[in-house]
GROMACS .gro file of C-alpha atoms in nm:
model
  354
    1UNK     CA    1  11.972   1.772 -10.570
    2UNK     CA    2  11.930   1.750 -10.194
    3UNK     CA    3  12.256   1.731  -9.991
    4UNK     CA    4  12.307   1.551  -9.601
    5UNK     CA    5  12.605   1.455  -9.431
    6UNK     CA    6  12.386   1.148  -9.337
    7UNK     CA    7  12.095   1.005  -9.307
    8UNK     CA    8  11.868   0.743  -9.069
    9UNK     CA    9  11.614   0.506  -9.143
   10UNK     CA   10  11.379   0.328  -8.963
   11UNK     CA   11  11.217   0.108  -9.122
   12UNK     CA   12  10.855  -0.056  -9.030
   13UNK     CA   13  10.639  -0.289  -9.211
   14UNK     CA   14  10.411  -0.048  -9.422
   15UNK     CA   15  10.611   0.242  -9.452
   16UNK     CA   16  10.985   0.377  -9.276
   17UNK     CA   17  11.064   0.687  -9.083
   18UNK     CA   18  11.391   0.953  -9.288
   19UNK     CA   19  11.598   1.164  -9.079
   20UNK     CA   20  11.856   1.410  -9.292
   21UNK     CA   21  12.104   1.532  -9.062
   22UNK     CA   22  12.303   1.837  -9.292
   23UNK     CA   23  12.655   1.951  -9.264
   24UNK     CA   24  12.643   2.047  -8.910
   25UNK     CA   25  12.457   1.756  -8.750
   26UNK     CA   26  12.111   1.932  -8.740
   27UNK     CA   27  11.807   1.792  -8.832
   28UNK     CA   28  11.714   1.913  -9.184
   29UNK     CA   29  11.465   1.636  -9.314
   30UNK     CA   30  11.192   1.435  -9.213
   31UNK     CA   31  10.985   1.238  -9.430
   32UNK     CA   32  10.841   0.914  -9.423
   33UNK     CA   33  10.865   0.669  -9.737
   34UNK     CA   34  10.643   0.384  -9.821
   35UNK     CA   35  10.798   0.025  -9.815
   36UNK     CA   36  10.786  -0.038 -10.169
   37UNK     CA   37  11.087  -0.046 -10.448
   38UNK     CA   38  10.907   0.255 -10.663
   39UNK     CA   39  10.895   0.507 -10.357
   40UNK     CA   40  11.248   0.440 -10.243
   41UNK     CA   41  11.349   0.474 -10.582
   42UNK     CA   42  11.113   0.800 -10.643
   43UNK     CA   43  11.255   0.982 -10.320
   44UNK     CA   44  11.631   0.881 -10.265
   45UNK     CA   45  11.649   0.927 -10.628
   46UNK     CA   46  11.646   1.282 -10.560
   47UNK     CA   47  11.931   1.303 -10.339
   48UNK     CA   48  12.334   1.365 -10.341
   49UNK     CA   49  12.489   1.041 -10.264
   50UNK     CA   50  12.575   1.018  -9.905
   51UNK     CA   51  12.599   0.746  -9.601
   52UNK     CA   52  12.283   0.612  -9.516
   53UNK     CA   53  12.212   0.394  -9.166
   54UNK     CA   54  11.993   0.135  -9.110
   55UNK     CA   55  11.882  -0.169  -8.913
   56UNK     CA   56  11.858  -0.528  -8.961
   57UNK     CA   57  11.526  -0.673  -9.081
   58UNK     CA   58  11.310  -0.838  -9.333
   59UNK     CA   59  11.324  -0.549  -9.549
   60UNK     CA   60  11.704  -0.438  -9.505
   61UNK     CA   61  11.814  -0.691  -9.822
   62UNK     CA   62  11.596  -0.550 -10.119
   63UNK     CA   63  11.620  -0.179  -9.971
   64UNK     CA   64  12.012  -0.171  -9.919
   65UNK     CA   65  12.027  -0.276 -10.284
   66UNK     CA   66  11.805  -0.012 -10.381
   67UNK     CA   67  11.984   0.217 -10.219
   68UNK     CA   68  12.348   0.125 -10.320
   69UNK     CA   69  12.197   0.093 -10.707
   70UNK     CA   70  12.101   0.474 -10.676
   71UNK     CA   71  12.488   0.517 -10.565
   72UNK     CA   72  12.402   0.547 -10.163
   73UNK     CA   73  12.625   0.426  -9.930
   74UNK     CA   74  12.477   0.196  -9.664
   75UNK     CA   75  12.558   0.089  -9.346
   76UNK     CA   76  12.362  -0.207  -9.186
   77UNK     CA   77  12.343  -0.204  -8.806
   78UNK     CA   78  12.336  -0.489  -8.642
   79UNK     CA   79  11.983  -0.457  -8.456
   80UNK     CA   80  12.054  -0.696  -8.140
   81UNK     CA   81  12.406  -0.472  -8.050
   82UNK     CA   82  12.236  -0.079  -8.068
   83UNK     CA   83  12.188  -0.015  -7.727
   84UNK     CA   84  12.148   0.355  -7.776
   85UNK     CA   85  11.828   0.255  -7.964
   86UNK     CA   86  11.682  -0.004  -7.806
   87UNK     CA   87  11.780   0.115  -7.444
   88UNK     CA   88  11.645   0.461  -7.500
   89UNK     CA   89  11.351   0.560  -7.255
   90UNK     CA   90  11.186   0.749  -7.523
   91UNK     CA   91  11.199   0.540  -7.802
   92UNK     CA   92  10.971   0.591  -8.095
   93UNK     CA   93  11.092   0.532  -8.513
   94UNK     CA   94  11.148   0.901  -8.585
   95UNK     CA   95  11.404   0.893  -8.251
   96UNK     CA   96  11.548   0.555  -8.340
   97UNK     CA   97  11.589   0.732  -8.709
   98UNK     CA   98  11.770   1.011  -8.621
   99UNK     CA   99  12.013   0.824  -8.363
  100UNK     CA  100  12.106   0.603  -8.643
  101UNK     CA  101  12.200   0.922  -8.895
  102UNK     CA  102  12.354   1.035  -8.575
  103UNK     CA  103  12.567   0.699  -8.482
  104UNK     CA  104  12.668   0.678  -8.868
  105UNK     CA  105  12.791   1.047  -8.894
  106UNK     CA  106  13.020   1.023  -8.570
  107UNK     CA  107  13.135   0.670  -8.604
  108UNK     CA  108  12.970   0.384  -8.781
  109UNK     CA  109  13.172   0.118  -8.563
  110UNK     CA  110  12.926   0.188  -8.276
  111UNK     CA  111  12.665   0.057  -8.530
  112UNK     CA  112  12.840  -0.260  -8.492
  113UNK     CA  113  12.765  -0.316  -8.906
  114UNK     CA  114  12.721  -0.621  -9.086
  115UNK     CA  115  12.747  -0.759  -9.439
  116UNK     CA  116  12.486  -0.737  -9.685
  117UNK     CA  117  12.407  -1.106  -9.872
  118UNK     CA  118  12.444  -1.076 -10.217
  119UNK     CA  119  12.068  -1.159 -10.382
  120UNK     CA  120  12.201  -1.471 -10.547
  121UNK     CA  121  12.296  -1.580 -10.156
  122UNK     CA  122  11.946  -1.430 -10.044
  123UNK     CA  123  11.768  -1.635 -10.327
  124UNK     CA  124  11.893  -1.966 -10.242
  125UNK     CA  125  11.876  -1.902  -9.884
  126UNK     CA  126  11.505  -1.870  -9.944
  127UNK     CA  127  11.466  -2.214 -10.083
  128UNK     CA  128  11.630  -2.361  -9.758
  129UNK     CA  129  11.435  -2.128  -9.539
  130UNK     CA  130  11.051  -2.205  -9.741
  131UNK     CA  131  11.156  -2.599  -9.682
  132UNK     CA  132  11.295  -2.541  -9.283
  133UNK     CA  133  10.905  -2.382  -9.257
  134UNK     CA  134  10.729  -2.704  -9.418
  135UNK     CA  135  10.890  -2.947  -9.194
  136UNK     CA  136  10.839  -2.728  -8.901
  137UNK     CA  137  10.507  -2.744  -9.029
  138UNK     CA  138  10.448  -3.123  -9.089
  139UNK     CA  139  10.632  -3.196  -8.748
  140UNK     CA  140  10.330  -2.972  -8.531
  141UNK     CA  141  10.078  -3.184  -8.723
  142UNK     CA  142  10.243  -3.571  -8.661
  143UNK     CA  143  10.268  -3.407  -8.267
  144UNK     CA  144   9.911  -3.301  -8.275
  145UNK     CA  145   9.765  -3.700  -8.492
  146UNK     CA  146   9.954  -3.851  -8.157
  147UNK     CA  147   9.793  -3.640  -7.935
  148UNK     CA  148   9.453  -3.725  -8.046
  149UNK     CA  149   9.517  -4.058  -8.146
  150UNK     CA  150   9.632  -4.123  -7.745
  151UNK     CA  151   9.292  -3.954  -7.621
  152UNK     CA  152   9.089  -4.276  -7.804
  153UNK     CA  153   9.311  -4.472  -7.593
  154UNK     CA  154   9.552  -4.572  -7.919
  155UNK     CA  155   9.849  -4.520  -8.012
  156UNK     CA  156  10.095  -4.501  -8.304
  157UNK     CA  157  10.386  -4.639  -8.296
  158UNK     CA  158  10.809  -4.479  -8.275
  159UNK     CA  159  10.833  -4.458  -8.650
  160UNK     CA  160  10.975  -4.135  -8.878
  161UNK     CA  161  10.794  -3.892  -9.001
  162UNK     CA  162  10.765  -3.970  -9.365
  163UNK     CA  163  10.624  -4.303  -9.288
  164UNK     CA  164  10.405  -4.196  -8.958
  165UNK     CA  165  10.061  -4.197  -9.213
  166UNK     CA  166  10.195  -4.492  -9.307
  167UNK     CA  167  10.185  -4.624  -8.988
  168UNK     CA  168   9.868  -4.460  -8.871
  169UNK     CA  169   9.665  -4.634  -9.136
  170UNK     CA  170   9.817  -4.946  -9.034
  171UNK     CA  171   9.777  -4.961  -8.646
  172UNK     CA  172   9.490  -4.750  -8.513
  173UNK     CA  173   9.124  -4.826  -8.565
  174UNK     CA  174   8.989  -4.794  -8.881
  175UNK     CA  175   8.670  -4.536  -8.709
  176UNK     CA  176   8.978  -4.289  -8.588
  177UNK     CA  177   9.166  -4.342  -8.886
  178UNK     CA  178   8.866  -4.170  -9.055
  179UNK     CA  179   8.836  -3.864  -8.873
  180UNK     CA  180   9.191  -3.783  -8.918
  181UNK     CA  181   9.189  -3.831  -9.292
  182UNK     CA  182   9.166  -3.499  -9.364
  183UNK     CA  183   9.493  -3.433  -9.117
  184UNK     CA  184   9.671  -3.732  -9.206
  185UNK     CA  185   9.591  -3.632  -9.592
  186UNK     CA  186   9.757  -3.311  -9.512
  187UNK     CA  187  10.108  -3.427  -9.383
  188UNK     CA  188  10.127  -3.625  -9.702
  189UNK     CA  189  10.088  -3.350  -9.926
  190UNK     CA  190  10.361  -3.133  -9.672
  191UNK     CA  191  10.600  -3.462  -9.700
  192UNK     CA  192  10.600  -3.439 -10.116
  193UNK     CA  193  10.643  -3.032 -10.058
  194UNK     CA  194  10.936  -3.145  -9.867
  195UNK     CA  195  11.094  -3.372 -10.151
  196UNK     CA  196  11.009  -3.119 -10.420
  197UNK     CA  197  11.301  -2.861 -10.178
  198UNK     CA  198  11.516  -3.161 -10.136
  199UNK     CA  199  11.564  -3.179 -10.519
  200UNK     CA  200  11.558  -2.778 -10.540
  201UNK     CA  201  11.843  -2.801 -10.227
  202UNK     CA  202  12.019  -3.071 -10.437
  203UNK     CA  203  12.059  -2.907 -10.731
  204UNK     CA  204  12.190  -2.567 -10.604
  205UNK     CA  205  12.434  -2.777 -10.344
  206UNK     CA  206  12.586  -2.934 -10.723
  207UNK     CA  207  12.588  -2.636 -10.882
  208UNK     CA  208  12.905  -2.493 -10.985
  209UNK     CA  209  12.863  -2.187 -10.711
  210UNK     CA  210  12.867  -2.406 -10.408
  211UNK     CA  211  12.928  -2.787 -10.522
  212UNK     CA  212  13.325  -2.737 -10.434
  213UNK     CA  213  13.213  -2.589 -10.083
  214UNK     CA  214  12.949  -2.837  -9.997
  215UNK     CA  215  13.206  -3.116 -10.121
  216UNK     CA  216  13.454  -3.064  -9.862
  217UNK     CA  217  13.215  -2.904  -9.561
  218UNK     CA  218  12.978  -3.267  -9.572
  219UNK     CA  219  13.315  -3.510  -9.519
  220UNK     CA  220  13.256  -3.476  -9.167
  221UNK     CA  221  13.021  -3.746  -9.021
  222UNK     CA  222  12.653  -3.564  -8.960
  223UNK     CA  223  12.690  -3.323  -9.189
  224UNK     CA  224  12.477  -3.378  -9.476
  225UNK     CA  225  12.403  -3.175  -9.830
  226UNK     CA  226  12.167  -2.951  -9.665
  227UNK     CA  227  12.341  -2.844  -9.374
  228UNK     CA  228  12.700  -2.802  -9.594
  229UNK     CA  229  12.484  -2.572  -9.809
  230UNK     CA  230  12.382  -2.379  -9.556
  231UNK     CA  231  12.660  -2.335  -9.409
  232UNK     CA  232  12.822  -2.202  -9.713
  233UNK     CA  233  12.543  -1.956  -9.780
  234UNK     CA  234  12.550  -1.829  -9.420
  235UNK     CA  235  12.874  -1.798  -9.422
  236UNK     CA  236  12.928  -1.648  -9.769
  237UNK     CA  237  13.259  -1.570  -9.813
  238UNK     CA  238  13.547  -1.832  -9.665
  239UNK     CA  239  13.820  -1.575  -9.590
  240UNK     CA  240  13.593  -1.341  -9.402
  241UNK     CA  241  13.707  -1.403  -9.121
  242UNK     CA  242  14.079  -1.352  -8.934
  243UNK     CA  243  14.087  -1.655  -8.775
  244UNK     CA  244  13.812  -1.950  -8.792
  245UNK     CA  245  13.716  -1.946  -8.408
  246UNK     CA  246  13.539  -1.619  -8.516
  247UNK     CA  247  13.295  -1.873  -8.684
  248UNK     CA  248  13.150  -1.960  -8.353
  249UNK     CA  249  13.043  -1.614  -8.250
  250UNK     CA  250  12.942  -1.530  -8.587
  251UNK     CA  251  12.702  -1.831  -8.522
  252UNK     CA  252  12.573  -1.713  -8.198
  253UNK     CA  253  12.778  -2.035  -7.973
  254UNK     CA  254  13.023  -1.862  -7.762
  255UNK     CA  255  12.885  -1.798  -7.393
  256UNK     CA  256  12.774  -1.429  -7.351
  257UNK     CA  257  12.973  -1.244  -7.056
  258UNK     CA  258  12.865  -0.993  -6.792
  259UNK     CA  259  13.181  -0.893  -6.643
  260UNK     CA  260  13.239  -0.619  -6.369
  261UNK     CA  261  13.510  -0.568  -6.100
  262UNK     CA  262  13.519  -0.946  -5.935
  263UNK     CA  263  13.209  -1.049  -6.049
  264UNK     CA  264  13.258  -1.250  -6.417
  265UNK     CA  265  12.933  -1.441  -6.451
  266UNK     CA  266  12.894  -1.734  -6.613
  267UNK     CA  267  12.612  -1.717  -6.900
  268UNK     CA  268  12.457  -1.911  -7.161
  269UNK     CA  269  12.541  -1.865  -7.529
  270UNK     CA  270  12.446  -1.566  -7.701
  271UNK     CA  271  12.200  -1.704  -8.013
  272UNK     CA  272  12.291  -1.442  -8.213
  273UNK     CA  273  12.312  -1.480  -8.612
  274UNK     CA  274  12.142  -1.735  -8.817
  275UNK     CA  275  11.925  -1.955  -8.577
  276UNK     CA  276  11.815  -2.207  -8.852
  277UNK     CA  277  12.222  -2.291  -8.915
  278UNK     CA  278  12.296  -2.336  -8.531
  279UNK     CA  279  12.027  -2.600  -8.495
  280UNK     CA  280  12.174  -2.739  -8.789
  281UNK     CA  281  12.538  -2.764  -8.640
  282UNK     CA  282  12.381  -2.918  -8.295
  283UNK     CA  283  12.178  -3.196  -8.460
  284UNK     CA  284  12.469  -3.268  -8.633
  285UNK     CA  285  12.618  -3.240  -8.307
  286UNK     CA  286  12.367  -3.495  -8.210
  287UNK     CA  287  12.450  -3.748  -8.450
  288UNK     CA  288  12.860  -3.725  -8.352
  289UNK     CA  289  12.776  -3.781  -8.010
  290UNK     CA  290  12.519  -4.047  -8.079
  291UNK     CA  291  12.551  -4.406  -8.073
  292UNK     CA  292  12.604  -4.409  -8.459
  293UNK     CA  293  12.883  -4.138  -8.480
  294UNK     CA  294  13.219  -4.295  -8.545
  295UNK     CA  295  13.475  -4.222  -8.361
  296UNK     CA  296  13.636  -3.871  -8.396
  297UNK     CA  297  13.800  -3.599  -8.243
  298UNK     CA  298  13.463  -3.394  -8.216
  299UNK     CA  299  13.332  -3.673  -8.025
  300UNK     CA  300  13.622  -3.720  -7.762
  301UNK     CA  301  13.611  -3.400  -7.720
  302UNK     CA  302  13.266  -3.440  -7.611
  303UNK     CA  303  13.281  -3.688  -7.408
  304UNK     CA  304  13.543  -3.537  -7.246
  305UNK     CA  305  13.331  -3.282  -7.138
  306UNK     CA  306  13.069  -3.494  -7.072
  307UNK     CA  307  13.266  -3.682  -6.787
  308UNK     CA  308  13.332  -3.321  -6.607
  309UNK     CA  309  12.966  -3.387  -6.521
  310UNK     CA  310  12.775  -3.113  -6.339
  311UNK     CA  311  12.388  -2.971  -6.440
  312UNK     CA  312  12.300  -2.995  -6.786
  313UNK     CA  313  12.663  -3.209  -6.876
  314UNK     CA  314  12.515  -3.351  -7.243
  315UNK     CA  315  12.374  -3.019  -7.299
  316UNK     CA  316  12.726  -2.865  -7.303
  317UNK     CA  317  12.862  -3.115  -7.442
  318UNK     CA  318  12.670  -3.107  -7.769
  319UNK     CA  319  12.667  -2.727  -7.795
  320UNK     CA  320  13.041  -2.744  -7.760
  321UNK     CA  321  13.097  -2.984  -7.998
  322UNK     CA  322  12.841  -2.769  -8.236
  323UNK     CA  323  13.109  -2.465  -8.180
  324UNK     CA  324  13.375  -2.703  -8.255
  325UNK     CA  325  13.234  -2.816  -8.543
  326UNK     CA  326  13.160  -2.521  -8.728
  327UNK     CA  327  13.548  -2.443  -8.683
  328UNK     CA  328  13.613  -2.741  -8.840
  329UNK     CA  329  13.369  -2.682  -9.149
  330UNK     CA  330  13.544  -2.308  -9.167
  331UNK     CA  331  13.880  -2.484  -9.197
  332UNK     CA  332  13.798  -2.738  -9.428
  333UNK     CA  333  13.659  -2.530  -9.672
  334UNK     CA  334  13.947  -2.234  -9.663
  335UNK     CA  335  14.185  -2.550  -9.711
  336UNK     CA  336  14.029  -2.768  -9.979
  337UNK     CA  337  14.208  -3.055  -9.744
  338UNK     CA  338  14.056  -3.362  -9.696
  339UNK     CA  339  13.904  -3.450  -9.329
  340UNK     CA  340  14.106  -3.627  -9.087
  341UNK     CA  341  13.823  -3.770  -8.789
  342UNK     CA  342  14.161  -3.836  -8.555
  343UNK     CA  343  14.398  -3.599  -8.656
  344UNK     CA  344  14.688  -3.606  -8.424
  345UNK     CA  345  14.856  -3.191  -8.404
  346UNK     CA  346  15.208  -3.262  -8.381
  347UNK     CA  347  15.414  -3.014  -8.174
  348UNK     CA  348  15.681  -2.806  -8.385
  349UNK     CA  349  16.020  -2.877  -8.316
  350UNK     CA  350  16.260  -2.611  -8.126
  351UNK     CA  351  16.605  -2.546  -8.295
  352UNK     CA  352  16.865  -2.653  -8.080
  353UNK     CA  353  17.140  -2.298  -8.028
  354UNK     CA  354  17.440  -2.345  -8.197
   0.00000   0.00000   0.00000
């Protein structure tokens, strides 16, 4: 069987770039591999086990499985944080390969690595994903029925989605009503597409993998049964973190920084890691610091900020109190404790010296 010391893959949609680097760092392989299960199976197959690189992507679950299974040893990089990749003035994917095998050879830590999903985790993460792309969906085609609706000189009605054909049928002229059919026909079906995930989501959320989780992350106000699941799945594992603030830059909500003798800018969050789960945590955001969220520490905390003033105060405010929040979920679930909206910390005592 082959031997490397490591290896580098870049992968692309149709096929992926493989760089062998052998016992003393030299390049000793090149060979490019199509995207497909059989192929990865057929080549790595034929290979010692050794420590393979690669990046973060749509293919990086099913082929770091593939890889593992054949008794591989895979590091993910985390795509957004390789700078000697994607800073690299003559970038191309057998280059970005072989700095990979390179990085994972000298010190995989500069790879800034991530955890693989399990597929269980991947699977029901699909569910929630194929739903979040149906309302998206349904939401560009209510936007677009107002927008043509207004240029007859009509208009619908404030109303929710599910009951905006409803509504259409109801208050616009019978003549327009017509010529949308077809539209309006079509945000029906995506609404019952909708419910059919809802009882999908449902089911997983009270199944006996995540209904403990999702009981204790939905007692806070806002947080509902989809956004408790998804917060579980994203964050997988409780206890993988050292402390639970971590949970806010694992989410992408802690202000980037760009810091340099006595210049320390002041930036805007970084949005990395699941984007789907942060707008999650800031509409639920939205809801605490709405006029129908009860009162709660999350929410004096907001409007604490809120008072501050200064450009973009609510904005802040709510992303803030999205950071806060998914603290909060973190601890809830590690604790099994039951929420407290106005828990009071109390102090601990000093002993008194003899």
């Amino acid at each position: 069987m082959k031997k490397y010391s490591a290896i580098g893959i870049d992968v692309s949609d149709k096929d992926m770039k493989v760089v062998g680097l052998n016992a003393e760092g030299e390049t000793e392989w090149k060979h490019v591999v199509a995207c497909r299960k059989s192929a990865v199976i057929t080549v790595f197959g034929k290979i010692e086990a050794c420590v393979i690189a690669l990046e973060t992507g749509g293919h990086t679950g099913w082929l770091a499985r593939a890889l593992m299974e054949l008794g591989h040893e895979v590091v993910i990089a985390n795509a957004r944080k390789v700078r000697a990749i994607s800073a690299n003035e003559r970038k191309s994917d057998w280059i970005d390969a072989e700095i990979l095998a390179r990085l994972v050879r000298t010190d995989r830590k500069l790879l800034h690595p991530v955890t693989l999903r399990t597929a269980q985790t991947q699977a029901d993460m699909m569910v929630i994903k194929a739903r979040d792309v149906v309302v998206r969906t349904r939401a560009t085609m209510v936007n677009a029925a107002r927008s043509l609706v207004k240029g007859r000189g009509e208009r619908v009605g404030p109303c929710d989605t599910v009951s905006f054909v409803k509504r259409c049928r109801k208050e616009i002229a019978p003549e327009t009503v017509a010529l949308l059919e077809p539209l309006l026909a079509t945000i029906e079906s995506h609404t019952e597409t909708v419910k059919g995930y809802d009882k999908m989501i449902h089911t997983i959320a009270g199944s006996e993998r995540y209904a403990k989780a999702v009981e204790q992350i939905s007692q806070v106000a806002g947080v509902g049964e989809l956004t408790a699941l998804n917060f579980a799945l994203t964050i997988e594992e409780p206890k993988r973190f050292l402390k639970a603030r971590d949970a806010g830059s694992f989410l992408g909500m802690i202000p980037r920084r760009d810091q340099s003798g006595e210049v320390d800018k002041q930036l805007g969050i970084t949005h990395a890691g699941n984007t789907m789960m942060r707008r999650l945590l800031v509409g639920s955001a939205h809801y605490i610091m709405g006029p129908f969220g009860p009162d709660c520490n999350l929410r004096r905390f907001g409007e604490r900020l809120v008072t501050r003033g200064g450009k973009n105060a609510k904005k802040r405010a709510v992303v803030a109190v999205a950071r806060k929040l998914a603290i909060l979920l973190l601890k809830l679930w590690q604790s099994g404790q039951p929420y407290e909206p106005l828990h009071v910390r109390v102090a601990p005592t000093k002993k008194r010296a003899a």
